[in-house]
CSV table of C-alpha atoms in Angstrom, one decimal:
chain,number,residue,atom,x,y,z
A,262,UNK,CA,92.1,68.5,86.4
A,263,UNK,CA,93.8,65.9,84.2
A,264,UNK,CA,93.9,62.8,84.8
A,265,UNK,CA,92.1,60.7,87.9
A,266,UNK,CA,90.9,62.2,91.0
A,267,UNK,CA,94.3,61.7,92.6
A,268,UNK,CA,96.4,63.2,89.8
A,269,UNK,CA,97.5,66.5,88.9
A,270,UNK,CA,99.6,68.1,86.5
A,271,UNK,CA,101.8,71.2,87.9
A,272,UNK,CA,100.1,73.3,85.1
A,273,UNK,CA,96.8,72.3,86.9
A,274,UNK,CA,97.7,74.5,90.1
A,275,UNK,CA,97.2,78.4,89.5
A,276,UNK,CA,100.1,80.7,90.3
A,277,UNK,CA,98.0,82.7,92.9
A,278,UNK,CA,96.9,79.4,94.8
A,279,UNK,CA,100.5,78.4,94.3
A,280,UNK,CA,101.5,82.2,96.0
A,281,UNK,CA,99.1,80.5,98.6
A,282,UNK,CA,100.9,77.8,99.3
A,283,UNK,CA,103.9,79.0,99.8
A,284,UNK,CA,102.3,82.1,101.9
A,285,UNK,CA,100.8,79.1,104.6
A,286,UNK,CA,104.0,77.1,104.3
A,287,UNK,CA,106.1,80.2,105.8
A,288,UNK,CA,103.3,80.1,108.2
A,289,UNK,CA,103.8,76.8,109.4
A,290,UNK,CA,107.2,76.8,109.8
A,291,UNK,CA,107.2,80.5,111.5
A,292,UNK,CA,104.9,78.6,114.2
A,293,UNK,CA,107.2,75.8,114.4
A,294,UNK,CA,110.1,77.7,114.9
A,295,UNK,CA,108.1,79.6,118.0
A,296,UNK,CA,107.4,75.8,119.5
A,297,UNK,CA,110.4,75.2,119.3
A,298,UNK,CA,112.1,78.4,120.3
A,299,UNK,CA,111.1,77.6,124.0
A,300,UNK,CA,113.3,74.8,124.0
A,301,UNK,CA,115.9,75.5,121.8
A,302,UNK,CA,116.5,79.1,121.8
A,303,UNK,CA,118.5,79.6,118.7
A,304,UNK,CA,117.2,76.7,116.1
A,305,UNK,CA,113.8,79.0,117.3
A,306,UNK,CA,114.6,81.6,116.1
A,307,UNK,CA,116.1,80.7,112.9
A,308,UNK,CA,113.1,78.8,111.9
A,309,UNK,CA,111.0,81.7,113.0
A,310,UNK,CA,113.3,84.0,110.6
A,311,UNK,CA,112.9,81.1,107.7
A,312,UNK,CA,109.4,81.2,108.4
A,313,UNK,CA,108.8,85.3,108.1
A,314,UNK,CA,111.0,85.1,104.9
A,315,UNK,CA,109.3,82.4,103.0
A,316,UNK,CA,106.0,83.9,103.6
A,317,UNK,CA,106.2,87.5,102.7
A,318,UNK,CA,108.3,86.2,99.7
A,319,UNK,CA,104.8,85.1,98.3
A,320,UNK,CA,103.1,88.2,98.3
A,321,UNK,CA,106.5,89.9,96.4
A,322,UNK,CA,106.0,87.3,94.0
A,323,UNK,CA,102.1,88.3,93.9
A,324,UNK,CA,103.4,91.8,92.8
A,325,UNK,CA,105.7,91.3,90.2
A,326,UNK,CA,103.2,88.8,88.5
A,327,UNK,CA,100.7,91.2,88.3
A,328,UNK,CA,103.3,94.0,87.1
A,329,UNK,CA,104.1,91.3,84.4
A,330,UNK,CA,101.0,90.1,83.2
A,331,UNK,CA,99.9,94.2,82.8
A,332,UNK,CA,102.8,94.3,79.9
């Protein structure tokens, strides 16, 4: 890591624990938008659709890295 203990450097951060990341970050907000769909029905559902989409985006990304790095 560079720096101190609190600082990091974007190069620091691997792109399969950024592919993570992004992975538990659609999570989250697919679990959010199921919260909230029981209230607000349609603001629900499009976080739930944000969510699904941002999450299997990183393993797509996973693929085509490991196509790339193969040539």
């Amino acid at each position: 890591m560079s720096g101190s203990e609190g600082d990091f450097a974007p190069s620091d951060i691997e792109p399969i624990g950024a592919m993570i990341a992004v992975a538990f970050t659609g999570a989250v907000i697919g679990l959010v938008g199921a919260g909230v769909a029981f209230f607000v029905g349609d603001l629900g559902l499009a976080l739930i659709g944000v969510g699904a989409v941002v999450a299997l985006s990183s393993p797509i990304a996973y693929v085509r890295l490991r196509r790339l790095r193969r040539s």
